[in-house]
mmCIF file of N, CA and C in Angstrom:
data_model
loop_
_atom_site.group_PDB
_atom_site.id
_atom_site.type_symbol
_atom_site.label_atom_id
_atom_site.label_comp_id
_atom_site.label_asym_id
_atom_site.label_seq_id
_atom_site.Cartn_x
_atom_site.Cartn_y
_atom_site.Cartn_z
ATOM 1 N N MET A 1 0.850 -1.168 0.000
ATOM 2 C CA MET A 1 0.000 0.000 0.000
ATOM 3 C C MET A 1 0.897 1.233 0.000
ATOM 4 N N GLN A 2 0.555 2.137 -0.877
ATOM 5 C CA GLN A 2 1.307 3.382 -0.972
ATOM 6 C C GLN A 2 0.415 4.556 -0.588
ATOM 7 N N GLN A 3 1.021 5.578 -0.024
ATOM 8 C CA GLN A 3 0.308 6.821 0.262
ATOM 9 C C GLN A 3 0.339 7.680 -0.997
ATOM 10 N N LEU A 4 -0.747 8.359 -1.270
ATOM 11 C CA LEU A 4 -0.845 9.228 -2.436
ATOM 12 C C LEU A 4 -1.408 10.557 -1.967
ATOM 13 N N SER A 5 -0.708 11.645 -2.241
ATOM 14 C CA SER A 5 -1.198 12.957 -1.824
ATOM 15 C C SER A 5 -2.343 13.392 -2.739
ATOM 16 N N PRO A 6 -3.211 14.269 -2.256
ATOM 17 C CA PRO A 6 -4.279 14.778 -3.112
ATOM 18 C C PRO A 6 -3.751 15.422 -4.399
ATOM 19 N N ARG A 7 -2.679 16.171 -4.296
ATOM 20 C CA ARG A 7 -2.105 16.796 -5.506
ATOM 21 C C ARG A 7 -1.617 15.742 -6.487
ATOM 22 N N ALA A 8 -0.966 14.702 -5.976
ATOM 23 C CA ALA A 8 -0.489 13.630 -6.857
ATOM 24 C C ALA A 8 -1.658 12.919 -7.536
ATOM 25 N N LEU A 9 -2.759 12.712 -6.811
ATOM 26 C CA LEU A 9 -3.938 12.098 -7.416
ATOM 27 C C LEU A 9 -4.517 13.003 -8.495
ATOM 28 N N ALA A 10 -4.614 14.299 -8.230
ATOM 29 C CA ALA A 10 -5.141 15.241 -9.218
ATOM 30 C C ALA A 10 -4.292 15.212 -10.485
ATOM 31 N N GLU A 11 -2.979 15.160 -10.331
ATOM 32 C CA GLU A 11 -2.084 15.086 -11.494
ATOM 33 C C GLU A 11 -2.296 13.779 -12.251
ATOM 34 N N TRP A 12 -2.446 12.684 -11.524
ATOM 35 C CA TRP A 12 -2.687 11.385 -12.148
ATOM 36 C C TRP A 12 -3.984 11.417 -12.955
ATOM 37 N N LEU A 13 -5.044 11.944 -12.368
ATOM 38 C CA LEU A 13 -6.335 11.992 -13.045
ATOM 39 C C LEU A 13 -6.301 12.891 -14.283
ATOM 40 N N ALA A 14 -5.450 13.902 -14.262
ATOM 41 C CA ALA A 14 -5.339 14.825 -15.403
ATOM 42 C C ALA A 14 -4.433 14.286 -16.506
ATOM 43 N N ASP A 15 -3.635 13.293 -16.210
ATOM 44 C CA ASP A 15 -2.666 12.748 -17.166
ATOM 45 C C ASP A 15 -3.347 11.736 -18.078
ATOM 46 N N GLU A 16 -3.605 12.131 -19.304
ATOM 47 C CA GLU A 16 -4.303 11.266 -20.260
ATOM 48 C C GLU A 16 -3.479 10.049 -20.676
ATOM 49 N N SER A 17 -2.178 10.065 -20.438
ATOM 50 C CA SER A 17 -1.326 8.943 -20.844
ATOM 51 C C SER A 17 -1.342 7.792 -19.842
ATOM 52 N N ARG A 18 -1.901 8.010 -18.675
ATOM 53 C CA ARG A 18 -1.947 6.976 -17.632
ATOM 54 C C ARG A 18 -3.349 6.404 -17.495
ATOM 55 N N ALA A 19 -3.409 5.124 -17.172
ATOM 56 C CA ALA A 19 -4.703 4.490 -16.885
ATOM 57 C C ALA A 19 -5.291 5.143 -15.637
ATOM 58 N N LYS A 20 -6.563 5.445 -15.692
ATOM 59 C CA LYS A 20 -7.230 6.062 -14.540
ATOM 60 C C LYS A 20 -7.399 5.033 -13.427
ATOM 61 N N PRO A 21 -7.138 5.439 -12.192
ATOM 62 C CA PRO A 21 -7.353 4.514 -11.077
ATOM 63 C C PRO A 21 -8.832 4.416 -10.745
ATOM 64 N N HIS A 22 -9.185 3.328 -10.108
ATOM 65 C CA HIS A 22 -10.533 3.162 -9.563
ATOM 66 C C HIS A 22 -10.541 3.921 -8.240
ATOM 67 N N LEU A 23 -11.437 4.877 -8.083
ATOM 68 C CA LEU A 23 -11.532 5.674 -6.858
ATOM 69 C C LEU A 23 -12.598 5.056 -5.966
ATOM 70 N N LEU A 24 -12.173 4.487 -4.859
ATOM 71 C CA LEU A 24 -13.053 3.750 -3.959
ATOM 72 C C LEU A 24 -13.235 4.535 -2.663
ATOM 73 N N ASP A 25 -14.410 5.101 -2.469
ATOM 74 C CA ASP A 25 -14.717 5.900 -1.281
ATOM 75 C C ASP A 25 -15.354 4.986 -0.249
ATOM 76 N N VAL A 26 -14.718 4.833 0.908
ATOM 77 C CA VAL A 26 -15.178 3.873 1.917
ATOM 78 C C VAL A 26 -15.919 4.530 3.084
ATOM 79 N N ARG A 27 -16.340 5.768 2.907
ATOM 80 C CA ARG A 27 -17.114 6.441 3.951
ATOM 81 C C ARG A 27 -18.563 5.957 3.922
ATOM 82 N N GLU A 28 -19.340 6.450 4.840
ATOM 83 C CA GLU A 28 -20.773 6.147 4.872
ATOM 84 C C GLU A 28 -21.491 6.993 3.821
ATOM 85 N N ALA A 29 -22.673 6.555 3.415
ATOM 86 C CA ALA A 29 -23.417 7.239 2.358
ATOM 87 C C ALA A 29 -23.688 8.706 2.688
ATOM 88 N N TRP A 30 -24.017 9.009 3.944
ATOM 89 C CA TRP A 30 -24.318 10.392 4.292
ATOM 90 C C TRP A 30 -23.090 11.275 4.110
ATOM 91 N N GLU A 31 -21.903 10.741 4.398
ATOM 92 C CA GLU A 31 -20.672 11.514 4.208
ATOM 93 C C GLU A 31 -20.406 11.737 2.718
ATOM 94 N N TYR A 32 -20.563 10.667 1.952
ATOM 95 C CA TYR A 32 -20.360 10.725 0.504
ATOM 96 C C TYR A 32 -21.304 11.734 -0.139
ATOM 97 N N ASN A 33 -22.542 11.767 0.342
ATOM 98 C CA ASN A 33 -23.526 12.684 -0.229
ATOM 99 C C ASN A 33 -23.209 14.149 0.056
ATOM 100 N N ILE A 34 -22.494 14.428 1.123
ATOM 101 C CA ILE A 34 -22.091 15.805 1.417
ATOM 102 C C ILE A 34 -21.019 16.256 0.437
ATOM 103 N N CYS A 35 -20.033 15.402 0.198
ATOM 104 C CA CYS A 35 -18.941 15.747 -0.708
ATOM 105 C C CYS A 35 -18.219 14.482 -1.126
ATOM 106 N N HIS A 36 -17.790 14.460 -2.365
ATOM 107 C CA HIS A 36 -16.992 13.340 -2.857
ATOM 108 C C HIS A 36 -16.194 13.780 -4.076
ATOM 109 N N ILE A 37 -15.170 13.024 -4.380
ATOM 110 C CA ILE A 37 -14.351 13.293 -5.549
ATOM 111 C C ILE A 37 -15.074 12.727 -6.761
ATOM 112 N N ALA A 38 -15.108 13.495 -7.831
ATOM 113 C CA ALA A 38 -15.813 13.081 -9.050
ATOM 114 C C ALA A 38 -15.345 11.702 -9.498
ATOM 115 N N ASP A 39 -16.293 10.913 -9.952
ATOM 116 C CA ASP A 39 -16.065 9.563 -10.479
ATOM 117 C C ASP A 39 -15.662 8.531 -9.420
ATOM 118 N N SER A 40 -15.771 8.893 -8.141
ATOM 119 C CA SER A 40 -15.480 7.899 -7.102
ATOM 120 C C SER A 40 -16.703 7.016 -6.898
ATOM 121 N N GLN A 41 -16.441 5.790 -6.449
ATOM 122 C CA GLN A 41 -17.503 4.821 -6.183
ATOM 123 C C GLN A 41 -17.639 4.669 -4.676
ATOM 124 N N LEU A 42 -18.852 4.729 -4.182
ATOM 125 C CA LEU A 42 -19.113 4.527 -2.760
ATOM 126 C C LEU A 42 -19.163 3.033 -2.455
ATOM 127 N N MET A 43 -18.350 2.614 -1.499
ATOM 128 C CA MET A 43 -18.386 1.250 -0.976
ATOM 129 C C MET A 43 -18.046 1.365 0.517
ATOM 130 N N PRO A 44 -19.053 1.586 1.361
ATOM 131 C CA PRO A 44 -18.772 1.777 2.786
ATOM 132 C C PRO A 44 -17.852 0.687 3.351
ATOM 133 N N MET A 45 -17.006 1.097 4.258
ATOM 134 C CA MET A 45 -15.984 0.219 4.828
ATOM 135 C C MET A 45 -16.536 -1.135 5.258
ATOM 136 N N ALA A 46 -17.691 -1.140 5.895
ATOM 137 C CA ALA A 46 -18.258 -2.395 6.395
ATOM 138 C C ALA A 46 -18.637 -3.355 5.271
ATOM 139 N N SER A 47 -18.869 -2.848 4.070
ATOM 140 C CA SER A 47 -19.263 -3.716 2.963
ATOM 141 C C SER A 47 -18.080 -4.202 2.119
ATOM 142 N N VAL A 48 -16.898 -3.666 2.353
ATOM 143 C CA VAL A 48 -15.735 -4.032 1.533
ATOM 144 C C VAL A 48 -15.447 -5.532 1.559
ATOM 145 N N PRO A 49 -15.444 -6.210 2.712
ATOM 146 C CA PRO A 49 -15.139 -7.651 2.682
ATOM 147 C C PRO A 49 -16.089 -8.455 1.789
ATOM 148 N N MET A 50 -17.358 -8.061 1.735
ATOM 149 C CA MET A 50 -18.319 -8.784 0.907
ATOM 150 C C MET A 50 -18.263 -8.378 -0.557
ATOM 151 N N ARG A 51 -17.700 -7.203 -0.851
ATOM 152 C CA ARG A 51 -17.723 -6.688 -2.221
ATOM 153 C C ARG A 51 -16.341 -6.572 -2.860
ATOM 154 N N ALA A 52 -15.301 -6.981 -2.176
ATOM 155 C CA ALA A 52 -13.937 -6.817 -2.696
ATOM 156 C C ALA A 52 -13.746 -7.500 -4.043
ATOM 157 N N GLU A 53 -14.479 -8.574 -4.311
ATOM 158 C CA GLU A 53 -14.333 -9.289 -5.583
ATOM 159 C C GLU A 53 -14.811 -8.446 -6.763
ATOM 160 N N GLU A 54 -15.506 -7.331 -6.520
ATOM 161 C CA GLU A 54 -15.933 -6.435 -7.592
ATOM 162 C C GLU A 54 -14.756 -5.656 -8.191
ATOM 163 N N LEU A 55 -13.640 -5.618 -7.471
ATOM 164 C CA LEU A 55 -12.467 -4.850 -7.903
ATOM 165 C C LEU A 55 -11.520 -5.733 -8.703
ATOM 166 N N GLU A 56 -10.941 -5.176 -9.756
ATOM 167 C CA GLU A 56 -9.990 -5.915 -10.576
ATOM 168 C C GLU A 56 -8.663 -6.025 -9.826
ATOM 169 N N PRO A 57 -8.117 -7.238 -9.673
ATOM 170 C CA PRO A 57 -6.912 -7.438 -8.864
ATOM 171 C C PRO A 57 -5.682 -6.653 -9.327
ATOM 172 N N ASP A 58 -5.534 -6.420 -10.644
ATOM 173 C CA ASP A 58 -4.334 -5.748 -11.140
ATOM 174 C C ASP A 58 -4.559 -4.287 -11.520
ATOM 175 N N ALA A 59 -5.775 -3.785 -11.342
ATOM 176 C CA ALA A 59 -6.068 -2.387 -11.666
ATOM 177 C C ALA A 59 -5.699 -1.498 -10.481
ATOM 178 N N PRO A 60 -5.238 -0.273 -10.753
ATOM 179 C CA PRO A 60 -4.930 0.634 -9.641
ATOM 180 C C PRO A 60 -6.196 1.076 -8.924
ATOM 181 N N VAL A 61 -6.146 1.024 -7.598
ATOM 182 C CA VAL A 61 -7.279 1.431 -6.758
ATOM 183 C C VAL A 61 -6.782 2.465 -5.748
ATOM 184 N N VAL A 62 -7.468 3.598 -5.693
ATOM 185 C CA VAL A 62 -7.178 4.621 -4.686
ATOM 186 C C VAL A 62 -8.326 4.584 -3.689
ATOM 187 N N VAL A 63 -8.004 4.316 -2.429
ATOM 188 C CA VAL A 63 -9.012 4.207 -1.377
ATOM 189 C C VAL A 63 -9.114 5.565 -0.672
ATOM 190 N N ILE A 64 -10.362 6.018 -0.469
ATOM 191 C CA ILE A 64 -10.630 7.369 0.023
ATOM 192 C C ILE A 64 -11.558 7.314 1.231
ATOM 193 N N CYS A 65 -11.271 8.142 2.231
ATOM 194 C CA CYS A 65 -12.213 8.371 3.329
ATOM 195 C C CYS A 65 -12.142 9.851 3.697
ATOM 196 N N HIS A 66 -12.523 10.212 4.894
ATOM 197 C CA HIS A 66 -12.531 11.630 5.264
ATOM 198 C C HIS A 66 -11.118 12.167 5.482
ATOM 199 N N HIS A 67 -10.344 11.545 6.355
ATOM 200 C CA HIS A 67 -8.993 12.022 6.660
ATOM 201 C C HIS A 67 -7.895 11.036 6.290
ATOM 202 N N GLY A 68 -8.200 9.807 6.006
ATOM 203 C CA GLY A 68 -7.190 8.831 5.598
ATOM 204 C C GLY A 68 -7.031 7.636 6.517
ATOM 205 N N GLY A 69 -7.701 7.597 7.658
ATOM 206 C CA GLY A 69 -7.560 6.489 8.596
ATOM 207 C C GLY A 69 -8.313 5.234 8.178
ATOM 208 N N ARG A 70 -9.594 5.383 7.896
ATOM 209 C CA ARG A 70 -10.386 4.225 7.453
ATOM 210 C C ARG A 70 -9.861 3.694 6.128
ATOM 211 N N SER A 71 -9.526 4.602 5.235
ATOM 212 C CA SER A 71 -9.074 4.163 3.915
ATOM 213 C C SER A 71 -7.756 3.398 4.007
ATOM 214 N N MET A 72 -6.907 3.758 4.944
ATOM 215 C CA MET A 72 -5.647 3.027 5.112
ATOM 216 C C MET A 72 -5.932 1.589 5.552
ATOM 217 N N GLN A 73 -6.873 1.415 6.465
ATOM 218 C CA GLN A 73 -7.229 0.063 6.905
ATOM 219 C C GLN A 73 -7.780 -0.757 5.747
ATOM 220 N N VAL A 74 -8.632 -0.142 4.928
ATOM 221 C CA VAL A 74 -9.207 -0.845 3.782
ATOM 222 C C VAL A 74 -8.120 -1.154 2.757
ATOM 223 N N ALA A 75 -7.201 -0.231 2.538
ATOM 224 C CA ALA A 75 -6.112 -0.468 1.582
ATOM 225 C C ALA A 75 -5.282 -1.676 2.008
ATOM 226 N N TYR A 76 -4.946 -1.772 3.287
ATOM 227 C CA TYR A 76 -4.201 -2.943 3.768
ATOM 228 C C TYR A 76 -5.022 -4.222 3.572
ATOM 229 N N PHE A 77 -6.303 -4.165 3.849
ATOM 230 C CA PHE A 77 -7.178 -5.323 3.653
ATOM 231 C C PHE A 77 -7.158 -5.767 2.191
ATOM 232 N N LEU A 78 -7.308 -4.812 1.273
ATOM 233 C CA LEU A 78 -7.329 -5.146 -0.150
ATOM 234 C C LEU A 78 -6.011 -5.758 -0.612
ATOM 235 N N GLU A 79 -4.907 -5.248 -0.104
ATOM 236 C CA GLU A 79 -3.608 -5.849 -0.447
ATOM 237 C C GLU A 79 -3.521 -7.290 0.033
ATOM 238 N N ARG A 80 -3.978 -7.531 1.260
ATOM 239 C CA ARG A 80 -3.940 -8.898 1.804
ATOM 240 C C ARG A 80 -4.831 -9.846 1.014
ATOM 241 N N HIS A 81 -5.788 -9.287 0.306
ATOM 242 C CA HIS A 81 -6.712 -10.105 -0.478
ATOM 243 C C HIS A 81 -6.393 -10.093 -1.972
ATOM 244 N N GLY A 82 -5.158 -9.757 -2.324
ATOM 245 C CA GLY A 82 -4.675 -9.956 -3.680
ATOM 246 C C GLY A 82 -4.612 -8.775 -4.621
ATOM 247 N N LEU A 83 -5.084 -7.600 -4.229
ATOM 248 C CA LEU A 83 -4.950 -6.456 -5.123
ATOM 249 C C LEU A 83 -3.495 -5.993 -5.108
ATOM 250 N N THR A 84 -2.975 -5.664 -6.273
ATOM 251 C CA THR A 84 -1.540 -5.384 -6.387
ATOM 252 C C THR A 84 -1.185 -3.910 -6.470
ATOM 253 N N GLN A 85 -2.135 -3.050 -6.810
ATOM 254 C CA GLN A 85 -1.853 -1.614 -6.932
ATOM 255 C C GLN A 85 -2.840 -0.821 -6.079
ATOM 256 N N VAL A 86 -2.593 -0.789 -4.789
ATOM 257 C CA VAL A 86 -3.507 -0.122 -3.860
ATOM 258 C C VAL A 86 -2.833 1.122 -3.299
ATOM 259 N N PHE A 87 -3.562 2.233 -3.317
ATOM 260 C CA PHE A 87 -3.068 3.509 -2.819
ATOM 261 C C PHE A 87 -4.066 4.053 -1.804
ATOM 262 N N ASN A 88 -3.548 4.680 -0.759
ATOM 263 C CA ASN A 88 -4.386 5.371 0.217
ATOM 264 C C ASN A 88 -4.280 6.863 -0.061
ATOM 265 N N LEU A 89 -5.423 7.546 -0.180
ATOM 266 C CA LEU A 89 -5.390 8.990 -0.371
ATOM 267 C C LEU A 89 -5.083 9.645 0.970
ATOM 268 N N ALA A 90 -3.855 10.096 1.141
ATOM 269 C CA ALA A 90 -3.419 10.737 2.379
ATOM 270 C C ALA A 90 -4.223 12.015 2.591
ATOM 271 N N GLY A 91 -4.834 12.137 3.742
ATOM 272 C CA GLY A 91 -5.636 13.314 4.043
ATOM 273 C C GLY A 91 -7.076 13.226 3.574
ATOM 274 N N GLY A 92 -7.403 12.191 2.796
ATOM 275 C CA GLY A 92 -8.769 11.948 2.349
ATOM 276 C C GLY A 92 -9.414 13.123 1.637
ATOM 277 N N VAL A 93 -10.755 13.170 1.684
ATOM 278 C CA VAL A 93 -11.458 14.262 1.015
ATOM 279 C C VAL A 93 -11.182 15.597 1.692
ATOM 280 N N ALA A 94 -10.855 15.583 2.976
ATOM 281 C CA ALA A 94 -10.493 16.831 3.651
ATOM 282 C C ALA A 94 -9.214 17.398 3.030
ATOM 283 N N GLY A 95 -8.242 16.538 2.755
ATOM 284 C CA GLY A 95 -7.014 16.969 2.095
ATOM 285 C C GLY A 95 -7.266 17.411 0.668
ATOM 286 N N TRP A 96 -8.162 16.690 -0.030
ATOM 287 C CA TRP A 96 -8.528 17.060 -1.403
ATOM 288 C C TRP A 96 -9.131 18.470 -1.413
ATOM 289 N N ALA A 97 -10.049 18.728 -0.466
ATOM 290 C CA ALA A 97 -10.682 20.048 -0.388
ATOM 291 C C ALA A 97 -9.650 21.127 -0.090
ATOM 292 N N GLU A 98 -8.668 20.806 0.723
ATOM 293 C CA GLU A 98 -7.651 21.791 1.092
ATOM 294 C C GLU A 98 -6.643 22.027 -0.039
ATOM 295 N N GLN A 99 -6.198 20.955 -0.695
ATOM 296 C CA GLN A 99 -5.110 21.075 -1.665
ATOM 297 C C GLN A 99 -5.559 21.201 -3.119
ATOM 298 N N VAL A 100 -6.733 20.676 -3.462
ATOM 299 C CA VAL A 100 -7.127 20.591 -4.873
ATOM 300 C C VAL A 100 -8.394 21.379 -5.175
ATOM 301 N N ASP A 101 -9.444 21.197 -4.378
ATOM 302 C CA ASP A 101 -10.746 21.789 -4.679
ATOM 303 C C ASP A 101 -11.299 22.535 -3.477
ATOM 304 N N PRO A 102 -10.909 23.805 -3.312
ATOM 305 C CA PRO A 102 -11.374 24.564 -2.143
ATOM 306 C C PRO A 102 -12.871 24.847 -2.141
ATOM 307 N N THR A 103 -13.568 24.574 -3.260
ATOM 308 C CA THR A 103 -15.022 24.777 -3.297
ATOM 309 C C THR A 103 -15.781 23.585 -2.732
ATOM 310 N N MET A 104 -15.067 22.468 -2.467
ATOM 311 C CA MET A 104 -15.725 21.276 -1.939
ATOM 312 C C MET A 104 -16.247 21.543 -0.526
ATOM 313 N N PRO A 105 -17.511 21.171 -0.266
ATOM 314 C CA PRO A 105 -18.036 21.328 1.092
ATOM 315 C C PRO A 105 -17.203 20.516 2.093
ATOM 316 N N ARG A 106 -17.128 21.030 3.299
ATOM 317 C CA ARG A 106 -16.406 20.335 4.371
ATOM 318 C C ARG A 106 -17.363 20.048 5.509
ATOM 319 N N TYR A 107 -17.077 19.007 6.255
ATOM 320 C CA TYR A 107 -17.905 18.658 7.405
ATOM 321 C C TYR A 107 -17.051 18.187 8.528
#
């Protein structure tokens, strides 16, 4: 599992020469509905063990939560279950709002 800064993720998403990562938001639905990164998929942390097979084992996955704690736990879980390119968004959506999109609502 690697840490990925919000700025590094924004650069990755803007780079047309790179395969886009799967953005996996592991917060609760109410949190996701307040704010989320465009094109991210909601998969609450508690449902990840039952739904992990939905993710492609060799595709890059960036795990997202509010500040980075829950997503780090999920990233480690996904690695232990065979995913090979797992990244934790350091600072989560709070970091994204601070470093990339200051118009994003905060809670």
